[in-house]
XYZ file of C-alpha atoms in Angstrom:
678
model
C 97.083 157.927 78.623
C 96.980 156.943 75.068
C 100.558 156.429 74.630
C 100.091 154.273 77.430
C 97.231 151.825 76.689
C 98.742 151.345 72.829
C 102.189 151.011 74.523
C 100.676 147.894 76.814
C 98.437 146.958 74.311
C 101.216 146.276 71.828
C 103.490 144.331 74.799
C 100.134 141.830 76.014
C 99.260 141.291 71.923
C 103.210 140.316 71.496
C 103.642 138.197 74.953
C 100.220 135.894 73.784
C 100.841 135.336 69.783
C 103.800 132.879 70.481
C 101.241 130.814 72.300
C 99.315 129.664 70.643
C 101.616 127.230 68.875
C 102.451 125.937 72.157
C 99.007 125.069 72.695
C 98.619 123.462 69.979
C 102.066 121.378 70.914
C 99.740 119.317 73.836
C 96.857 117.650 73.757
C 93.771 119.233 73.963
C 91.112 117.174 76.015
C 88.100 116.751 74.170
C 84.359 115.441 75.292
C 82.395 113.111 73.030
C 79.058 113.935 71.947
C 76.950 112.759 75.361
C 79.358 114.751 77.371
C 81.029 112.075 78.706
C 85.056 112.297 78.490
C 87.045 109.750 76.602
C 89.875 108.236 77.634
C 93.399 107.866 75.415
C 93.296 104.728 73.980
C 96.780 102.572 73.397
C 98.238 101.943 69.538
C 100.997 99.221 69.474
C 103.082 101.413 68.202
C 102.264 103.700 72.079
C 103.168 100.526 74.025
C 105.837 99.246 72.599
C 107.574 102.515 72.534
C 106.036 102.124 76.605
C 107.831 98.730 76.659
C 110.992 99.558 74.633
C 109.997 97.062 72.701
C 111.649 96.770 68.726
C 107.882 95.617 67.061
C 104.702 96.463 67.311
C 103.434 93.896 69.782
C 99.133 92.492 70.737
C 97.090 94.993 72.408
C 94.130 93.742 74.012
C 91.532 95.737 75.983
C 90.089 94.112 79.129
C 87.182 95.261 80.874
C 87.400 93.756 84.817
C 87.423 94.356 87.273
C 89.874 97.208 86.389
C 89.364 99.177 82.724
C 92.862 98.719 80.394
C 95.361 97.065 77.944
C 96.605 93.036 77.446
C 100.190 94.156 76.040
C 101.959 90.847 74.619
C 104.105 90.188 72.218
C 105.270 86.491 70.301
C 107.029 85.639 73.893
C 103.967 86.294 75.538
C 102.433 88.928 78.225
C 104.484 91.633 78.219
C 103.059 93.399 80.312
C 99.369 95.707 80.757
C 99.051 99.687 80.356
C 95.691 101.467 82.032
C 95.317 105.366 81.749
C 94.981 107.625 84.534
C 91.792 108.999 83.552
C 90.159 105.988 83.255
C 90.877 104.316 86.469
C 91.329 106.885 89.047
C 89.317 109.452 87.323
C 92.624 112.207 86.838
C 91.380 116.182 87.142
C 94.458 118.472 87.623
C 94.285 121.350 88.604
C 92.900 123.241 85.979
C 89.698 121.754 87.200
C 89.919 119.374 84.050
C 90.403 115.608 83.491
C 94.049 114.106 82.860
C 95.019 111.514 81.209
C 98.204 109.477 80.789
C 98.974 105.942 80.200
C 100.134 104.193 82.271
C 102.472 100.510 81.232
C 103.431 97.875 84.097
C 105.638 94.778 83.377
C 105.071 91.727 84.664
C 107.959 92.148 87.781
C 105.531 95.499 89.168
C 107.392 97.593 88.422
C 106.521 101.265 85.919
C 107.930 100.331 82.224
C 106.558 103.652 81.028
C 103.685 106.032 81.020
C 102.686 109.044 78.813
C 101.114 112.356 79.325
C 98.146 112.379 76.994
C 95.873 115.455 77.092
C 95.604 117.923 79.637
C 94.332 121.225 80.320
C 96.827 122.204 83.322
C 98.068 125.729 83.374
C 101.439 125.941 83.909
C 102.194 122.963 81.649
C 100.466 124.680 78.977
C 102.428 128.443 79.248
C 105.263 127.137 81.064
C 107.430 124.364 79.950
C 108.220 122.801 77.440
C 107.228 119.846 75.772
C 110.652 117.895 76.992
C 109.890 119.277 80.371
C 106.656 117.257 80.765
C 108.248 114.079 78.699
C 110.949 114.044 80.513
C 108.795 114.519 84.053
C 106.727 111.499 83.071
C 109.195 108.830 81.224
C 110.828 109.245 85.087
C 108.614 106.790 86.334
C 110.245 103.986 83.790
C 111.893 101.411 86.021
C 109.750 102.767 89.785
C 108.766 99.735 91.540
C 105.112 99.550 92.806
C 105.830 97.176 95.817
C 107.310 99.702 97.691
C 106.597 102.638 98.158
C 108.887 104.208 100.577
C 111.026 103.787 97.851
C 112.523 103.200 94.653
C 113.652 99.778 95.459
C 116.211 98.802 93.259
C 114.395 100.652 91.079
C 115.156 104.474 89.890
C 113.631 107.471 92.142
C 110.724 108.529 91.774
C 111.120 112.311 89.852
C 110.829 115.294 91.389
C 107.642 117.564 91.237
C 109.203 120.496 89.167
C 109.083 123.629 90.303
C 107.245 126.112 89.262
C 104.118 123.514 88.126
C 105.018 121.557 91.656
C 100.603 121.056 92.024
C 99.853 120.339 88.170
C 102.723 117.956 88.155
C 101.890 116.295 91.719
C 98.774 115.823 90.582
C 100.054 113.822 86.835
C 102.782 111.583 90.057
C 99.871 110.934 92.412
C 97.694 110.002 88.843
C 100.154 107.773 87.726
C 101.271 105.893 90.748
C 98.142 106.039 91.972
C 96.244 104.160 88.360
C 99.659 102.017 87.698
C 99.091 100.019 92.079
C 95.605 99.910 91.172
C 96.100 98.027 88.125
C 98.929 95.732 88.913
C 97.184 94.501 91.867
C 94.258 93.595 89.808
C 95.909 92.139 87.348
C 97.938 89.687 90.153
C 100.726 91.359 88.867
C 101.202 92.270 93.024
C 99.755 90.848 96.000
C 96.545 92.321 97.388
C 92.861 93.275 96.735
C 92.547 88.718 96.331
C 92.291 85.551 98.741
C 95.004 84.486 100.325
C 95.393 81.073 98.836
C 99.019 80.021 100.432
C 98.205 80.805 104.166
C 96.963 77.691 106.192
C 96.762 77.063 110.006
C 95.818 74.481 112.355
C 91.853 75.346 112.974
C 88.473 73.889 114.520
C 85.560 73.869 113.364
C 84.013 76.399 116.213
C 87.193 78.575 115.501
C 86.114 79.291 111.944
C 82.230 80.091 113.407
C 83.472 82.529 115.556
C 85.285 84.475 113.064
C 83.316 84.534 110.756
C 84.606 82.072 107.777
C 82.102 79.710 108.685
C 78.658 80.906 108.442
C 75.286 78.737 109.638
C 71.427 79.985 109.333
C 69.175 78.446 111.508
C 64.974 78.297 110.865
C 63.048 75.977 113.279
C 59.583 73.795 112.545
C 57.326 77.057 114.225
C 58.828 79.558 112.073
C 58.906 76.871 108.772
C 55.100 75.920 110.221
C 53.973 80.006 110.526
C 55.042 80.105 106.890
C 54.016 78.302 104.485
C 50.384 78.149 106.358
C 47.594 76.004 104.079
C 50.555 74.047 102.932
C 48.212 70.358 102.444
C 50.529 68.623 104.100
C 51.329 70.927 107.590
C 54.721 71.571 108.866
C 54.778 70.609 112.775
C 55.772 72.693 115.408
C 58.439 72.793 116.882
C 62.186 73.752 117.879
C 63.755 70.905 115.939
C 65.633 72.392 113.233
C 63.122 72.469 109.991
C 66.454 73.033 108.290
C 70.001 73.966 110.254
C 72.295 76.081 106.972
C 76.225 76.293 106.491
C 77.615 77.968 104.620
C 81.310 78.889 103.452
C 84.278 79.771 100.839
C 86.504 77.082 100.551
C 89.538 78.475 98.023
C 91.515 80.075 101.391
C 93.995 76.881 102.470
C 92.493 78.346 105.717
C 88.720 77.761 105.908
C 89.069 75.053 102.655
C 91.581 72.046 103.914
C 90.212 72.571 107.526
C 87.060 71.733 106.362
C 87.671 69.144 103.406
C 91.139 68.336 104.301
C 94.426 67.886 102.548
C 93.262 65.810 99.760
C 90.144 66.974 99.214
C 91.217 70.419 99.110
C 93.080 70.104 96.317
C 90.831 68.040 94.344
C 88.488 70.817 94.981
C 90.841 73.482 93.992
C 91.785 71.874 91.126
C 88.604 71.546 89.922
C 87.886 75.608 89.610
C 87.689 77.241 86.284
C 89.527 80.870 85.590
C 87.929 82.346 87.759
C 85.277 80.773 89.874
C 85.148 80.226 93.450
C 84.256 77.709 95.362
C 81.069 77.158 97.385
C 80.464 75.093 100.518
C 76.945 74.258 101.505
C 75.820 72.438 104.250
C 72.692 70.972 106.061
C 70.617 68.832 108.243
C 67.418 68.271 109.223
C 63.950 68.278 107.697
C 63.975 69.507 104.456
C 67.199 69.087 102.569
C 69.215 72.373 100.555
C 68.989 70.139 97.531
C 66.686 68.609 96.451
C 65.237 66.760 93.415
C 64.613 68.555 90.577
C 67.619 68.987 90.169
C 68.735 65.245 89.519
C 66.403 66.645 85.818
C 66.542 70.124 85.110
C 70.769 70.804 86.080
C 69.664 73.722 88.133
C 69.250 73.306 92.324
C 66.415 75.480 92.243
C 66.525 76.127 96.092
C 69.086 77.986 96.099
C 70.255 81.531 94.667
C 72.936 83.774 95.198
C 72.882 87.446 95.871
C 75.383 89.571 95.454
C 73.894 92.755 94.586
C 72.444 92.939 91.285
C 73.223 89.951 90.407
C 71.602 86.402 90.750
C 73.767 83.292 90.080
C 70.895 80.056 90.169
C 73.877 76.413 91.041
C 73.387 74.601 88.236
C 74.346 70.154 88.698
C 77.990 71.267 86.236
C 79.668 72.339 89.418
C 78.348 70.522 91.806
C 80.352 68.000 94.382
C 79.119 66.105 97.347
C 81.029 65.754 100.116
C 80.763 62.467 102.289
C 82.659 62.833 105.176
C 84.184 66.264 106.297
C 87.874 66.461 108.168
C 87.146 69.306 110.986
C 86.568 66.588 114.199
C 84.396 68.932 115.309
C 82.033 69.703 112.805
C 78.286 69.262 113.395
C 76.180 65.980 111.774
C 75.147 66.722 108.820
C 73.447 65.766 106.368
C 73.842 66.473 102.950
C 77.638 68.429 102.194
C 78.091 70.250 99.138
C 80.646 71.668 97.343
C 79.091 74.344 94.444
C 81.516 76.859 91.399
C 80.811 79.862 91.121
C 81.337 82.030 88.048
C 84.500 84.933 87.690
C 82.429 86.612 85.888
C 80.103 88.950 88.335
C 80.905 87.526 91.112
C 83.651 88.799 93.155
C 84.056 86.826 96.590
C 85.956 89.833 98.648
C 82.599 91.680 98.408
C 79.589 90.209 101.426
C 77.501 88.115 99.264
C 73.831 86.388 100.704
C 72.261 82.679 99.954
C 69.599 82.460 99.404
C 67.045 79.153 100.317
C 63.491 78.158 99.530
C 61.209 76.410 100.242
C 57.846 75.211 98.901
C 55.027 72.692 99.707
C 52.177 71.929 97.693
C 48.737 73.768 98.775
C 45.136 74.065 97.745
C 46.342 77.108 95.919
C 49.361 75.960 94.095
C 52.086 75.958 97.252
C 52.907 78.086 99.508
C 56.215 78.341 99.698
C 58.962 80.870 101.889
C 62.704 82.279 101.981
C 65.553 81.574 104.640
C 68.927 84.064 103.295
C 71.784 83.674 105.490
C 75.117 86.370 104.189
C 78.756 86.038 103.965
C 81.125 88.460 104.308
C 85.012 86.673 103.914
C 86.726 87.837 106.556
C 90.022 89.930 106.765
C 92.407 87.600 107.798
C 91.815 85.470 104.646
C 92.165 87.972 102.461
C 95.726 89.691 100.768
C 97.117 92.043 101.997
C 98.520 94.801 98.995
C 101.578 96.840 99.807
C 101.225 100.109 101.847
C 99.746 102.534 99.639
C 101.790 105.524 98.940
C 101.840 108.796 101.318
C 99.716 111.673 99.072
C 101.907 114.012 97.451
C 100.203 116.473 99.229
C 101.241 114.980 102.773
C 105.512 114.592 102.292
C 104.971 118.955 100.965
C 102.867 120.088 104.459
C 105.460 118.505 106.285
C 108.436 119.540 103.387
C 107.154 122.858 104.363
C 106.026 123.749 107.974
C 108.263 126.660 107.586
C 108.004 128.114 104.818
C 103.794 127.546 106.529
C 104.741 128.782 109.285
C 105.872 132.221 108.055
C 102.794 133.404 105.978
C 100.886 132.065 109.117
C 103.056 134.389 110.784
C 102.478 137.329 107.856
C 98.723 136.744 107.724
C 98.559 137.553 112.378
C 100.666 140.057 112.063
C 98.114 141.475 109.290
C 95.412 140.455 111.388
C 96.981 142.752 114.121
C 98.008 146.240 112.269
C 94.314 145.728 110.891
C 92.924 145.127 114.693
C 94.388 148.082 116.614
C 94.195 150.317 113.179
C 93.179 153.715 114.769
C 95.083 153.036 117.362
C 98.170 152.437 114.657
C 97.006 155.704 112.419
C 97.855 157.651 115.312
C 101.534 157.379 114.278
C 101.958 157.940 110.622
C 105.616 157.288 111.109
C 105.281 153.733 113.320
C 102.805 152.955 109.532
C 104.847 154.163 107.896
C 107.766 151.514 108.880
C 105.138 148.691 109.806
C 104.572 149.636 105.662
C 106.848 149.329 103.413
C 108.167 146.277 106.272
C 104.539 144.625 105.191
C 104.935 145.130 101.802
C 109.240 144.263 101.160
C 108.813 141.146 103.105
C 105.317 140.314 100.943
C 107.656 141.051 96.781
C 111.139 139.431 98.104
C 110.033 136.560 100.715
C 106.152 135.577 99.688
C 106.948 135.978 96.316
C 110.441 135.573 95.417
C 111.896 132.947 97.594
C 107.603 131.336 99.036
C 106.658 131.558 95.029
C 103.098 133.103 96.830
C 101.656 134.723 93.876
C 97.797 134.257 94.406
C 96.563 134.127 90.668
C 93.436 134.730 88.856
C 94.377 131.045 87.007
C 93.193 129.085 90.106
C 90.046 131.346 90.668
C 88.892 129.403 87.810
C 89.721 126.508 88.444
C 89.009 126.669 91.796
C 85.713 126.774 89.560
C 86.047 124.507 87.632
C 86.431 121.357 89.511
C 83.523 122.284 92.001
C 82.232 121.417 88.083
C 83.465 119.101 87.713
C 84.725 117.307 91.156
C 86.091 118.812 93.668
C 89.511 117.640 95.148
C 90.604 118.550 97.650
C 94.050 117.232 97.692
C 94.074 118.659 94.267
C 94.418 121.927 96.451
C 96.903 120.466 98.842
C 99.535 119.623 97.244
C 101.105 123.251 97.563
C 100.684 124.360 100.921
C 102.105 128.552 100.851
C 98.958 128.870 98.466
C 96.913 126.760 100.145
C 97.360 128.510 102.892
C 97.360 132.285 101.365
C 93.731 131.741 100.406
C 92.303 130.443 103.830
C 93.799 133.729 104.999
C 92.551 135.852 101.780
C 88.327 133.937 102.534
C 88.256 134.502 105.906
C 90.406 138.133 105.029
C 87.443 138.376 102.730
C 84.789 138.479 104.796
C 85.855 140.415 107.452
C 87.804 143.546 105.500
C 87.033 142.674 101.678
C 89.477 142.036 99.199
C 91.715 145.170 100.381
C 94.172 142.092 102.201
C 95.518 140.148 99.798
C 95.272 143.328 97.502
C 96.854 145.163 98.928
C 99.396 143.584 101.958
C 99.934 140.281 100.634
C 100.243 140.436 96.678
C 103.615 140.208 95.270
C 102.577 142.286 92.364
C 101.244 144.818 94.406
C 103.864 145.613 96.215
C 106.243 145.576 94.273
C 104.090 148.478 91.718
C 103.575 150.586 95.104
C 107.277 150.537 96.062
C 108.653 150.668 93.032
C 105.751 154.353 92.438
C 107.096 155.126 95.742
C 110.982 155.367 94.581
C 109.494 156.948 90.627
C 108.007 159.698 93.499
C 111.102 159.649 95.378
C 112.936 161.044 92.295
C 110.632 163.302 92.052
C 108.941 161.246 88.629
C 105.780 163.238 87.570
C 102.395 161.622 88.680
C 99.554 161.361 85.776
C 96.218 162.875 87.447
C 93.524 160.688 85.890
C 90.269 162.528 85.702
C 87.630 160.773 87.533
C 85.271 160.225 84.828
C 88.054 158.419 83.144
C 88.936 155.964 85.992
C 85.763 154.431 86.856
C 85.221 153.945 83.045
C 88.456 152.595 83.278
C 87.775 150.214 85.879
C 85.577 147.991 83.147
C 88.158 146.612 81.545
C 89.455 144.119 84.464
C 86.024 143.399 85.371
C 85.276 142.318 81.670
C 89.047 140.638 81.298
C 87.947 138.262 84.394
C 84.701 137.020 82.686
C 86.058 136.249 79.738
C 88.414 134.286 80.320
C 85.920 132.834 83.357
C 83.327 131.994 80.658
C 85.914 130.563 77.432
C 87.402 128.523 80.420
C 84.003 126.837 80.437
C 85.145 126.535 76.219
C 87.949 126.121 76.140
C 90.494 126.696 79.238
C 93.325 126.561 76.404
C 91.800 129.781 75.323
C 91.101 130.670 78.923
C 95.053 130.278 79.780
C 96.205 132.478 77.119
C 94.032 135.052 78.089
C 95.339 134.769 81.528
C 98.683 135.796 80.258
C 97.451 139.341 81.186
C 98.734 138.773 84.111
C 101.323 139.676 84.962
C 102.332 137.388 88.096
C 104.051 135.311 86.403
C 106.872 136.550 85.000
C 106.950 139.298 87.259
C 107.543 136.971 90.696
C 107.350 132.991 90.045
C 109.687 133.247 86.565
C 111.513 135.753 88.340
C 111.476 137.637 85.435
C 113.374 134.246 83.567
C 111.174 134.106 80.581
C 110.651 135.535 76.828
C 111.422 138.507 75.779
C 107.432 139.673 74.668
C 106.137 138.577 78.416
C 108.988 140.147 80.289
C 108.696 143.504 77.873
C 104.524 142.972 79.146
C 106.243 143.202 82.685
C 108.233 146.067 82.845
C 105.869 147.952 80.163
C 102.648 147.610 83.109
C 105.367 148.728 85.977
C 107.036 151.949 83.254
C 103.521 152.660 83.132
C 102.945 152.323 87.251
C 106.141 155.104 87.942
C 103.909 157.949 86.821
C 99.970 156.085 87.813
C 100.770 154.954 90.962
C 99.534 151.148 91.019
C 98.179 151.308 87.923
C 97.678 147.737 86.774
C 96.158 146.487 90.364
C 93.857 149.615 89.198
C 92.740 149.071 85.829
C 93.952 145.185 83.910
C 94.549 142.194 87.211
C 91.610 140.298 86.638
C 92.657 138.792 90.126
C 92.005 141.741 91.515
C 88.318 141.945 90.182
C 86.877 139.031 91.178
C 88.375 139.127 94.615
C 85.452 142.440 94.527
C 82.519 140.540 93.531
C 82.122 138.445 96.650
C 84.107 140.808 98.984
C 80.666 142.576 99.126
C 79.337 140.763 101.672
C 81.340 141.599 103.889
C 81.132 142.242 107.684
C 83.363 144.697 109.342
C 83.749 149.239 107.738
C 86.200 150.380 109.841
C 87.486 152.813 107.312
C 86.414 156.588 108.631
C 84.453 159.364 106.915
C 83.854 162.703 108.894
C 80.770 164.782 106.511
C 83.775 167.145 105.896
C 84.980 165.197 103.546
C 84.492 164.985 99.377
C 82.565 168.456 100.016
C 85.156 171.071 102.172
C 88.548 168.514 102.032
C 89.533 166.615 99.021
C 92.904 165.597 100.531
C 92.237 161.856 100.776
C 91.158 161.991 97.760
C 94.382 162.743 95.621
C 96.369 160.431 98.723
C 94.283 157.082 97.980
C 97.307 155.131 95.851
C 94.188 152.917 93.241
C 91.800 155.233 92.924
C 89.023 154.736 95.234
C 87.715 157.102 97.302
C 84.850 159.160 95.107
C 85.297 163.244 94.479
C 82.030 163.086 97.357
C 84.648 161.362 99.885
C 82.829 157.950 99.613
C 84.801 155.017 100.019
C 84.140 152.190 97.036
C 85.129 148.803 99.030
C 85.736 146.560 95.198
C 88.735 149.128 94.595
C 90.386 150.046 98.064
C 93.154 148.286 98.891
C 93.262 149.027 103.138
C 96.020 151.174 102.951
C 94.908 153.294 105.668
C 96.992 155.571 103.706
C 93.624 157.978 104.162
C 93.006 157.098 107.431
C 96.349 158.616 108.578
C 95.788 162.091 106.636
C 91.907 162.424 108.112
C 94.309 161.584 111.408
C 97.099 163.645 111.324
C 96.244 166.382 112.954
C 99.662 168.270 110.398
C 98.279 167.122 107.066
C 94.662 167.426 107.969
C 92.892 170.868 107.121
C 89.523 169.744 109.608
C 91.509 168.968 112.005
C 93.844 171.993 111.375
C 90.858 174.314 110.474
C 89.636 173.176 114.622
C 92.966 173.993 116.742
C 93.214 177.186 114.998
C 89.623 177.145 116.767
């Protein structure tokens, strides 16, 4: 036993030692002292590499509306760069932030992409820097205006086998960031005012669609609001003020209201980013007042958007004497105001506040009325359709594989529900057991790559703390489906649903041990006292991996290499010799001690054992004689989950049902034999 432990420890050290250089080669995501994660910043050299420039360009930061950098050289603007972490808050499968610098040119194509920081499990330990650079760099030339295909550009790179989730998250982050940046910088249409389309419409039609809004205040309403005025407002249903408002920038609105010549002059007078606001009124009072001639500010009007209040000033004011719309109402005053580009978004709802006041004995009385405006969607350019998330296409592609996994879980559910009937038929039970394990190993493990890992448990915990995204986990349909079934299995029957039936490496151990028994390989019976104490290893290992992930995901992933699943199942032994040697050492140990790894070293089994204490059903039966008069089941147990008193430890049980078969076999169970003799 000591020799086996030393042998395994030696191979584990050899397996983990080479990973230090790999981890140093990858980017390590750091957090600032205040806990915030800093986005990557492109240098001039990085920008030159992304755009393929011979000389380093000028890189200028731009904060609004999407944070990024303007890249220019002597010829002018070359393109734009943005960070996926800054734009989309991209989080990888590890639950930690992903940061890729994405560059787009002025034609709406991705010029290049560079992975700056990550903490992905498979990227860190399963792929080389060359693999990562080739995948990320493969997005260069992709046409963003055609989300369903590359257009005239190259095909988008396929996600990397065995790193589907991680590379899938990187893919979606690059495409979302590039598209958002292109729309924000005006490279792609969308998310802005339609400044091209025009269709003749009447004033009534514009009112009906909300392109022009109206607020009418009667004399009676104003009189009540300004009670106490020295010169009281008379009562009546005549308008105190009849107020109209519209945004003039879309030709479909501005040109129909003002006419072609006035609309052209109005739009031409706008500064960079400015918007033209039309305000008109009739009635007893004026929306302009007279103080603006002295102060330069229209104190009666304020535009409010969110927490921002924008004063209307004389420098952006134009009086309109006549409107082009033939059915426009008789208006006393018609005004155009310029709204600034900074702090105002014409695509978002905003409110115009009109304040009217009159002198009173205590100073002045006033009231404020509000007119809300939302630019109709007909005057907003529709962006090109966003590409469907990768997880949707993955589920379509993997529908047969998902159906097969669901069929396996349905069969397993039937086995567990009918276990009392099944265990009374040893030959049928053994055939089902071996057939199911063989299917789990070959189909679920080696073909579908459906091996769960403690890394996924850690990633799930980290994602709950850093921002949970279902899309991240949906990218791998087989793993998601398998985890869904295992979660229900934990609730109903405990960890044995996975460990005893759906774990490919567990199946490999049990089948190889069965072959060893048939070849008369001697089995080592570990004394129960030592057996119980060795359980500490796997629970300690799981807690160490989980705790280490809060300090350094990279170190946690290196420690998670204590799992042989990736080497033996996911990568089918196609790996460096230290990893393969470690797996072979575990399998050799399992020839002498059945399910050696499951018993003492598996951190995933330890992780599943903790929530399994909440299981609903306990259908494994015991007799009063078990552990006192008979200890046969204890010796037959696959993982040593039965103690000398005959009790089944649910934390260690893999639900193989072997003890139930022994208990119900009249030719094997001593209790049944004794009853038969009597």
